Short mmCIF file of C-alpha atoms in Angstrom, two decimals:
data_model
loop_
_atom_site.label_atom_id
_atom_site.label_comp_id
_atom_site.label_asym_id
_atom_site.label_seq_id
_atom_site.Cartn_x
_atom_site.Cartn_y
_atom_site.Cartn_z
CA MET A 1 6.12 4.92 6.81
CA ALA A 2 6.85 4.62 10.44
CA PHE A 3 7.95 7.39 13.10
CA ALA A 4 9.21 6.26 16.47
CA THR A 5 8.46 8.58 19.40
CA GLY A 6 9.34 6.40 22.50
CA PRO A 7 7.60 3.74 24.82
CA SER A 8 3.95 3.83 26.03
CA PRO A 9 2.17 3.01 29.22
CA GLU A 10 -0.84 0.68 29.36
CA ARG A 11 -4.19 1.21 30.99
CA PRO A 12 -7.35 -0.83 31.31
CA ALA A 13 -10.25 -0.25 29.00
CA LEU A 14 -13.88 0.71 30.19
CA GLY A 15 -17.06 -0.98 29.52
CA HIS A 16 -18.95 -1.35 26.38
CA PRO A 17 -20.42 2.12 25.01
CA SER A 18 -24.08 2.66 23.94
CA SER A 19 -23.06 4.87 21.12
CA VAL A 20 -19.94 5.37 18.91
CA VAL A 21 -18.88 8.35 16.84
CA ILE A 22 -16.09 8.03 14.56
CA VAL A 23 -14.25 11.13 13.12
CA GLY A 24 -12.83 10.35 9.76
CA ALA A 25 -14.14 8.17 7.05
CA GLY A 26 -11.14 6.92 5.43
CA GLN A 27 -10.30 3.26 5.45
CA GLY A 28 -9.85 3.21 9.24
CA GLY A 29 -13.00 4.93 10.14
CA TYR A 30 -15.03 3.00 7.59
CA GLN A 31 -13.48 -0.32 8.99
CA THR A 32 -14.35 0.62 12.69
CA ALA A 33 -17.93 1.20 11.66
CA ALA A 34 -18.17 -2.12 9.53
CA SER A 35 -16.36 -4.10 12.20
CA LEU A 36 -18.62 -2.75 14.88
CA ARG A 37 -21.56 -4.04 13.24
CA GLU A 38 -20.00 -7.42 12.36
CA HIS A 39 -19.10 -7.80 16.08
CA GLY A 40 -22.74 -7.30 16.99
CA PHE A 41 -22.63 -3.70 18.26
CA GLY A 42 -26.34 -2.64 18.19
CA GLY A 43 -25.90 0.95 19.43
CA ARG A 44 -25.89 4.28 17.66
CA LEU A 45 -23.21 4.74 15.04
CA VAL A 46 -22.17 7.94 13.51
CA LEU A 47 -19.41 8.24 10.83
CA ILE A 48 -18.47 11.88 10.26
CA ASP A 49 -16.06 13.24 7.47
CA ALA A 50 -15.15 16.59 6.11
CA GLU A 51 -15.21 15.16 2.52
CA ASP A 52 -18.81 14.88 0.99
CA GLU A 53 -17.97 11.46 -0.51
CA LEU A 54 -18.97 7.91 0.27
CA PRO A 55 -15.95 6.34 2.18
CA TYR A 56 -13.19 5.12 -0.54
CA GLU A 57 -10.07 3.40 -1.02
CA ARG A 58 -6.97 5.72 -1.25
CA PRO A 59 -4.11 3.29 -2.76
CA PRO A 60 -5.72 3.33 -6.32
CA LEU A 61 -5.69 7.15 -6.44
CA SER A 62 -1.92 7.28 -7.50
CA LYS A 63 -2.40 4.04 -9.55
CA ALA A 64 -5.38 2.79 -11.47
CA TYR A 65 -7.58 5.82 -10.71
CA LEU A 66 -4.92 8.28 -11.89
CA LYS A 67 -4.40 6.17 -14.97
CA GLY A 68 -8.16 6.18 -15.97
CA GLU A 69 -8.47 2.34 -15.27
CA VAL A 70 -11.29 2.87 -12.58
CA ASP A 71 -14.07 5.59 -11.93
CA GLU A 72 -14.87 7.18 -8.72
CA SER A 73 -17.60 4.61 -7.71
CA GLN A 74 -15.23 1.90 -8.09
CA LEU A 75 -13.19 3.55 -5.34
CA TRP A 76 -16.07 3.12 -2.99
CA LEU A 77 -15.66 0.71 -0.03
CA ARG A 78 -19.33 0.16 0.03
CA PRO A 79 -22.41 1.49 -2.01
CA VAL A 80 -24.67 3.90 -0.15
CA SER A 81 -27.24 1.26 0.44
CA TYR A 82 -24.68 -0.66 2.85
CA TYR A 83 -24.75 2.20 5.45
CA ALA A 84 -28.62 2.25 5.40
CA ARG A 85 -28.92 -1.41 5.99
CA GLN A 86 -26.25 -1.31 8.74
CA SER A 87 -27.64 1.82 10.33
CA ILE A 88 -24.62 3.72 9.92
CA GLU A 89 -25.18 7.48 9.99
CA LEU A 90 -22.95 8.99 7.42
CA VAL A 91 -22.50 12.84 8.07
CA ALA A 92 -20.60 15.08 5.93
CA GLY A 93 -19.17 18.17 8.01
CA SER A 94 -15.91 19.34 9.76
CA VAL A 95 -15.65 18.55 13.39
CA THR A 96 -14.23 21.74 15.07
CA ALA A 97 -14.22 20.59 18.73
CA VAL A 98 -14.39 17.66 21.10
CA ASP A 99 -15.56 18.11 24.62
CA PRO A 100 -14.18 15.12 26.55
CA ALA A 101 -16.16 16.24 29.72
CA ALA A 102 -19.68 16.31 28.03
CA ARG A 103 -18.57 13.58 25.51
CA THR A 104 -19.69 15.52 22.57
CA VAL A 105 -18.27 16.62 19.08
CA ARG A 106 -19.30 19.81 17.43
CA LEU A 107 -19.23 20.53 13.77
CA ALA A 108 -18.70 23.72 11.92
CA ASP A 109 -22.37 23.95 11.11
CA GLY A 110 -22.96 24.09 14.88
CA SER A 111 -24.63 20.50 15.24
CA VAL A 112 -23.49 18.57 18.14
CA PHE A 113 -23.17 14.79 18.41
CA GLY A 114 -23.05 13.05 21.75
CA TYR A 115 -20.92 9.76 22.15
CA GLY A 116 -20.47 6.95 24.55
CA HIS A 117 -17.04 6.26 22.91
CA LEU A 118 -15.20 8.39 20.21
CA VAL A 119 -12.83 7.11 17.69
CA LEU A 120 -10.44 9.56 16.14
CA ALA A 121 -9.53 8.41 12.63
CA THR A 122 -8.56 11.81 11.40
CA GLY A 123 -5.79 10.81 9.27
CA ALA A 124 -3.25 13.20 7.82
CA THR A 125 -2.89 16.04 5.46
CA ALA A 126 -0.36 16.19 2.57
CA ARG A 127 2.74 18.64 3.04
CA THR A 128 2.81 21.38 0.71
CA LEU A 129 5.87 23.21 -0.84
CA GLY A 130 6.76 25.97 1.68
CA VAL A 131 8.51 28.04 -1.12
CA PRO A 132 7.75 30.96 -3.16
CA GLY A 133 5.15 29.93 -5.89
CA SER A 134 3.71 27.12 -4.36
CA GLY A 135 0.31 28.51 -4.66
CA LEU A 136 0.52 28.56 -8.53
CA ARG A 137 -1.88 26.72 -10.70
CA GLY A 138 -0.55 23.26 -11.82
CA VAL A 139 1.04 22.59 -8.37
CA HIS A 140 -0.63 19.66 -6.84
CA THR A 141 -0.59 17.21 -3.75
CA LEU A 142 -2.11 13.87 -3.83
CA ARG A 143 -4.08 12.60 -0.78
CA THR A 144 -7.68 12.97 -1.49
CA ALA A 145 -10.06 11.76 -4.27
CA GLN A 146 -10.44 15.41 -5.26
CA ASP A 147 -6.69 15.71 -5.32
CA ALA A 148 -6.51 12.66 -7.78
CA ALA A 149 -9.23 14.02 -9.81
CA ALA A 150 -7.62 17.28 -10.49
CA LEU A 151 -4.30 15.58 -11.26
CA ARG A 152 -5.82 13.07 -13.56
CA SER A 153 -7.49 15.94 -15.47
CA SER A 154 -4.26 17.94 -15.52
CA LEU A 155 -2.17 14.93 -16.75
CA GLY A 156 -4.01 14.76 -19.94
CA ALA A 157 -2.60 18.10 -21.00
CA ALA A 158 0.78 18.05 -19.44
CA ARG A 159 4.12 17.57 -21.19
CA ARG A 160 6.66 18.23 -18.60
CA VAL A 161 6.30 16.98 -15.15
CA VAL A 162 8.40 17.56 -12.05
CA VAL A 163 7.93 15.38 -8.87
CA VAL A 164 9.27 16.93 -5.56
CA GLY A 165 9.91 14.00 -3.26
CA ALA A 166 10.82 10.25 -4.14
CA GLY A 167 8.75 8.37 -1.83
CA PHE A 168 6.04 5.97 -2.82
CA ILE A 169 3.47 8.64 -3.70
CA GLY A 170 5.92 10.64 -5.85
CA LEU A 171 7.35 7.37 -7.69
CA GLU A 172 3.95 6.04 -8.17
CA PHE A 173 2.83 9.28 -9.78
CA ALA A 174 6.06 9.44 -11.79
CA ALA A 175 5.34 6.13 -13.14
CA ALA A 176 1.67 7.13 -14.26
CA ALA A 177 2.98 10.21 -15.58
CA ARG A 178 5.54 8.37 -17.68
CA ARG A 179 2.86 6.06 -18.92
CA ALA A 180 0.90 9.11 -20.03
CA GLY A 181 3.89 10.19 -22.22
CA CYS A 182 5.04 13.03 -20.17
CA GLU A 183 8.67 14.06 -19.64
CA VAL A 184 9.22 13.37 -15.99
CA THR A 185 11.80 14.72 -13.60
CA VAL A 186 11.99 13.46 -9.92
CA VAL A 187 13.76 15.91 -7.54
CA GLU A 188 14.72 14.32 -4.03
CA ALA A 189 16.59 16.03 -1.26
CA LEU A 190 18.31 12.99 0.02
CA ASP A 191 20.88 10.76 -1.74
CA ARG A 192 18.39 8.07 -2.86
CA PRO A 193 14.58 7.27 -3.24
CA LEU A 194 12.66 5.68 -0.67
CA ALA A 195 15.46 6.47 1.94
CA ARG A 196 13.23 6.48 4.81
CA VAL A 197 11.45 3.18 4.24
CA LEU A 198 13.76 0.96 2.09
CA SER A 199 17.30 -0.46 2.19
CA ALA A 200 19.80 1.01 -0.03
CA ARG A 201 19.84 -2.07 -2.20
CA THR A 202 16.10 -2.12 -2.97
CA ALA A 203 16.15 1.75 -3.40
CA GLU A 204 18.87 1.36 -6.02
CA HIS A 205 16.56 -1.12 -7.95
CA PHE A 206 14.06 1.86 -8.14
CA THR A 207 16.52 4.45 -9.28
CA ARG A 208 17.32 1.91 -12.22
CA LEU A 209 13.67 1.32 -13.08
CA HIS A 210 12.64 4.71 -13.28
CA ARG A 211 15.77 5.87 -15.28
CA ARG A 212 15.21 2.72 -17.63
CA GLU A 213 11.64 3.85 -17.98
CA GLY A 214 12.83 7.40 -19.20
CA SER A 215 12.52 9.56 -16.12
CA ARG A 216 15.19 11.74 -14.74
CA LEU A 217 16.10 11.47 -10.94
CA LEU A 218 18.16 14.22 -9.34
CA PHE A 219 19.25 13.44 -5.87
CA GLY A 220 20.65 15.85 -3.10
CA GLN A 221 18.57 18.58 -4.51
CA GLY A 222 16.17 20.89 -2.65
CA VAL A 223 13.63 23.31 -4.49
CA ALA A 224 14.07 27.07 -3.85
CA ALA A 225 10.97 28.36 -5.65
CA LEU A 226 8.45 27.85 -8.44
CA HIS A 227 7.91 30.24 -11.10
CA GLY A 228 4.99 30.91 -13.06
CA ASP A 229 3.92 32.32 -16.46
CA ASP A 230 1.51 35.34 -17.22
CA LEU A 231 -1.51 33.38 -16.45
CA GLY A 232 -0.47 32.20 -12.93
CA ARG A 233 0.35 28.69 -13.98
CA VAL A 234 3.59 27.02 -12.83
CA ALA A 235 6.26 27.20 -15.71
CA SER A 236 9.51 26.05 -13.95
CA VAL A 237 10.90 24.67 -10.84
CA GLU A 238 14.05 26.43 -9.29
CA LEU A 239 16.47 24.23 -7.45
CA ALA A 240 18.70 25.12 -4.69
CA ASP A 241 21.62 25.37 -6.86
CA GLY A 242 19.94 28.08 -8.96
CA SER A 243 19.08 25.82 -11.97
CA ARG A 244 15.43 25.59 -13.48
CA LEU A 245 13.42 22.75 -14.56
CA PRO A 246 10.65 23.56 -17.10
CA ALA A 247 7.41 22.15 -15.86
CA ASP A 248 3.64 22.63 -16.51
CA LEU A 249 2.69 20.15 -13.75
CA VAL A 250 4.32 19.84 -10.35
CA LEU A 251 3.43 17.15 -7.66
CA ALA A 252 4.68 17.61 -4.16
CA GLY A 253 5.17 14.22 -2.70
CA ILE A 254 6.93 15.24 0.38
CA GLY A 255 4.98 13.34 3.09
CA VAL A 256 1.98 14.12 5.35
CA ILE A 257 1.38 15.87 8.54
CA PRO A 258 -0.99 13.73 10.99
CA ARG A 259 -4.22 15.46 12.01
CA THR A 260 -3.77 16.00 15.62
CA GLY A 261 -5.40 19.47 16.14
CA LEU A 262 -8.58 18.10 17.55
CA ALA A 263 -6.89 15.86 19.93
CA ALA A 264 -4.60 18.53 21.22
CA ALA A 265 -7.20 21.00 21.86
CA ALA A 266 -9.30 18.54 23.73
CA GLY A 267 -6.23 17.85 26.03
CA LEU A 268 -5.32 14.61 24.81
CA ARG A 269 -1.59 13.58 24.85
CA VAL A 270 0.03 14.18 21.40
CA SER A 271 3.55 12.90 20.58
CA GLY A 272 4.47 12.49 16.95
CA GLY A 273 0.65 11.58 16.48
CA ILE A 274 -2.25 10.99 18.89
CA ALA A 275 -0.63 8.90 21.68
CA VAL A 276 -2.46 5.67 22.23
CA ASP A 277 -1.57 2.37 24.02
CA SER A 278 -1.63 -0.95 22.61
CA SER A 279 -5.42 -0.98 22.80
CA LEU A 280 -5.52 2.16 20.86
CA LEU A 281 -6.72 4.23 23.78
CA THR A 282 -5.72 7.85 24.10
CA SER A 283 -5.10 9.53 27.49
CA ASP A 284 -8.93 9.66 27.80
CA PRO A 285 -10.33 6.25 28.13
CA HIS A 286 -13.52 7.22 26.32
CA ILE A 287 -11.56 8.04 23.28
CA SER A 288 -9.52 5.86 20.88
CA ALA A 289 -7.36 7.06 17.82
CA ILE A 290 -6.38 4.77 14.87
CA GLY A 291 -4.73 4.79 11.49
CA ASP A 292 -2.41 7.43 10.26
CA CYS A 293 -3.02 9.89 13.10
CA ALA A 294 -2.21 7.57 15.86
CA ALA A 295 1.17 6.89 17.37
CA PHE A 296 1.12 3.43 18.92
CA PRO A 297 3.56 0.93 20.57
CA GLN A 298 5.37 -1.17 18.02
CA VAL A 299 4.81 -4.78 18.97
CA ARG A 300 8.53 -5.72 18.77
CA SER A 301 10.37 -2.81 20.03
CA GLY A 302 7.80 -1.09 22.25
CA ASN A 303 8.74 2.27 20.61
CA ARG A 304 5.79 4.35 19.93
CA LEU A 305 5.32 4.86 16.29
CA ARG A 306 2.94 6.00 13.35
CA LEU A 307 2.32 3.92 10.35
CA GLU A 308 0.83 5.22 7.01
CA SER A 309 -0.64 1.91 5.40
CA VAL A 310 -3.91 0.54 4.67
CA GLN A 311 -3.04 -2.72 6.68
CA ASN A 312 -2.23 -0.59 9.76
CA ALA A 313 -5.59 1.47 9.44
CA VAL A 314 -7.66 -1.80 9.07
CA GLY A 315 -5.88 -3.50 11.85
CA HIS A 316 -6.43 -0.59 14.10
CA ALA A 317 -10.00 -0.46 13.32
CA GLU A 318 -10.72 -4.02 13.88
CA ALA A 319 -8.91 -4.10 17.24
CA VAL A 320 -10.89 -1.12 18.45
CA ALA A 321 -14.23 -2.64 17.30
CA ALA A 322 -13.42 -5.87 18.95
CA ARG A 323 -12.16 -4.26 22.15
CA LEU A 324 -15.57 -2.20 22.36
CA THR A 325 -17.67 -5.13 21.77
CA GLY A 326 -15.58 -7.28 24.45
CA THR A 327 -14.42 -9.72 21.73
CA GLY A 328 -10.53 -8.75 21.34
CA ARG A 329 -7.39 -7.59 22.79
CA GLY A 330 -4.66 -5.16 22.09
CA TYR A 331 -3.33 -4.36 18.46
CA ALA A 332 -0.21 -6.71 17.82
CA GLU A 333 -0.22 -7.21 14.02
CA LEU A 334 2.87 -7.45 12.08
CA PRO A 335 3.23 -4.27 9.65
CA TRP A 336 3.39 -4.93 5.93
CA PHE A 337 3.23 -2.71 2.86
CA TRP A 338 3.43 -2.59 -1.01
CA SER A 339 3.88 -0.31 -3.83
CA ASP A 340 3.20 -0.81 -7.57
CA GLN A 341 5.35 1.08 -10.27
CA PHE A 342 5.45 0.13 -13.71
CA ALA A 343 5.40 -3.58 -13.74
CA THR A 344 7.31 -3.79 -10.55
CA THR A 345 5.75 -4.61 -7.15
CA VAL A 346 7.64 -4.27 -3.89
CA GLN A 347 6.27 -5.89 -0.81
CA ILE A 348 7.57 -5.12 2.75
CA ALA A 349 6.96 -7.52 5.78
CA GLY A 350 8.02 -6.23 9.04
CA LEU A 351 9.44 -2.90 10.18
CA ASP A 352 13.28 -2.04 9.86
CA GLU A 353 14.02 0.39 13.04
CA GLY A 354 17.68 0.23 12.14
CA HIS A 355 19.48 -2.94 10.63
CA ASP A 356 23.04 -3.88 10.69
CA THR A 357 23.09 -6.84 8.40
CA GLU A 358 21.53 -7.42 5.04
CA VAL A 359 21.19 -10.65 3.01
CA VAL A 360 19.87 -10.84 -0.50
CA LEU A 361 18.00 -13.60 -1.85
CA GLY A 362 17.74 -14.09 -5.78
CA GLU A 363 20.14 -13.38 -8.64
CA ASP A 364 17.58 -11.61 -10.93
CA PRO A 365 18.22 -7.84 -10.61
CA ASP A 366 14.50 -7.41 -11.11
CA ALA A 367 13.45 -10.20 -8.70
CA PHE A 368 15.01 -10.45 -5.30
CA SER A 369 14.34 -10.12 -1.70
CA VAL A 370 16.45 -8.26 0.94
CA LEU A 371 16.37 -9.68 4.59
CA LEU A 372 17.27 -7.11 7.27
CA PHE A 373 18.76 -8.28 10.41
CA ARG A 374 19.68 -6.34 13.66
CA GLY A 375 21.62 -8.10 16.27
CA GLY A 376 21.20 -11.31 14.27
CA GLU A 377 17.38 -11.15 14.53
CA LEU A 378 15.24 -10.64 11.31
CA GLN A 379 13.53 -7.47 11.49
CA ALA A 380 12.02 -6.97 7.94
CA VAL A 381 12.11 -8.43 4.42
CA GLU A 382 11.59 -6.49 1.21
CA SER A 383 10.63 -8.45 -1.68
CA VAL A 384 10.72 -7.02 -5.28
CA ASN A 385 8.67 -9.14 -7.80
CA ARG A 386 8.91 -12.19 -5.27
CA PRO A 387 5.48 -12.52 -3.87
CA THR A 388 5.94 -16.09 -2.38
CA ASP A 389 9.07 -14.72 -0.36
CA HIS A 390 6.74 -11.91 0.84
CA LEU A 391 4.03 -14.36 2.15
CA ALA A 392 6.67 -16.66 3.76
CA ALA A 393 8.39 -13.76 5.31
CA ARG A 394 5.13 -12.50 6.90
CA GLN A 395 4.38 -15.96 8.44
CA LEU A 396 8.01 -16.20 9.72
CA LEU A 397 8.14 -12.79 11.34
CA ASP A 398 4.38 -13.11 12.64
CA ARG A 399 5.09 -16.47 14.33
CA GLY A 400 8.30 -15.26 15.79
CA MET A 401 10.53 -17.81 14.03
CA VAL A 402 14.22 -17.82 14.63
CA LEU A 403 16.15 -17.02 11.26
CA ASN A 404 19.62 -15.70 11.47
CA PRO A 405 21.90 -14.40 8.87
CA ALA A 406 23.99 -17.70 8.67
CA ASP A 407 20.91 -19.73 8.00
CA ALA A 408 19.93 -17.19 5.21
CA THR A 409 23.30 -17.50 3.57
CA ALA A 410 23.40 -21.27 3.32
CA PRO A 411 23.32 -22.88 -0.01
CA GLY A 412 19.70 -23.68 -1.33
CA PHE A 413 18.14 -21.34 1.42
CA THR A 414 14.59 -20.21 0.57
CA LEU A 415 12.16 -18.39 3.02
CA ARG A 416 9.41 -20.84 2.13
CA GLY A 417 11.68 -23.74 2.69
CA HIS A 418 12.65 -22.37 6.19
CA LEU A 419 9.12 -21.80 7.08
CA THR A 420 8.06 -25.27 5.96
CA SER A 421 10.89 -26.88 7.87
CA HIS A 422 9.77 -25.18 10.99
CA ARG A 423 6.03 -25.61 10.67
CA GLY A 424 4.63 -27.76 13.38
CA GLY A 425 8.05 -27.59 15.07
CA SER A 426 9.02 -25.87 18.22
CA ALA A 427 9.51 -22.44 16.85
CA VAL A 428 11.27 -20.00 19.25
CA PRO A 429 9.61 -16.68 19.68
CA VAL A 430 11.95 -13.68 19.36
CA GLY A 431 11.77 -10.04 20.49
#
């Protein structure tokens, strides 16, 4: 998901540091450490995280892990021996303060770590339902491995599940709950699922998909309160219109809040996230920010935005590691995303910051691509069960090849064919 917050100025980076401290051991934090070593960084490298876990993958939490197809050790990005071999210090603890003048971070236990360069990979925290009853047992969010473990345990005994929010996390969990045999109702305040990230055409496909699989989807509905039983467990969800939905498990899938508190307290600029330039540098040249917490300038529009995706976190991490070792330049990767629900995969290439024209490729209602144009320029491509289209779209957009709506509606047009016809030719950059 992207959040635009305005343009960003540029500043030169400083020299190579002798030590790097990374706050946050999610995908971005782990990748920063790994890439620094891959680029030959030989200084002290400290990776700090509040979770007392080895760095792990998050996407399987709402998919394979939730369904019991993988265990915790299969989520690990690397075994513990890797960090010892690479001389990466893993520290479990909460960072409570950053002192830019002294170049130190302080943990809740009082320990202090000095840094030559600091990387904030603090991620985001799941939004909770701000309504009466949101603290009842059986009400969950899904962000961490601990969240997923609690959900997986609860899912086995649940019969009636209510999912609040029809974003990717909400719908992926809804699919898993249906596969587990639960009655599922999805409640969404907007008029369709995935409204902030997908076109109406693709969103309608997911409405049909979930209803076909037996879920109930309610749109234009807000949640007023949650009600519990005598034991303090959730028993029903009250909607804004006064109606109630029976529930013994509720998932709040209503988005996340970037963790910017440390940055703000340290005097760094915060605007929709920790503000960074195209090199991922904050307003302090000794501090970078990456991943879900960072608001960075989008390569095409220049608008500052925040993206919640593995691809973005990994790309940020690799760019920072390359900069700190003098082997790379600013971050300018094409955004791409994916989601698996039931037997359907949607893959998104590019970023739709407001389109005015759509072109649909494919006649199969369960396998198609939607090309999104603005002012005749291709912005993004949403592909449902068409992986070849997705791969071609990523190359077209990444290379800046010209494609207009007239070309896309010509008889026999395919993205792969368009890419092949321009490969080796004089592609004209756009944007």
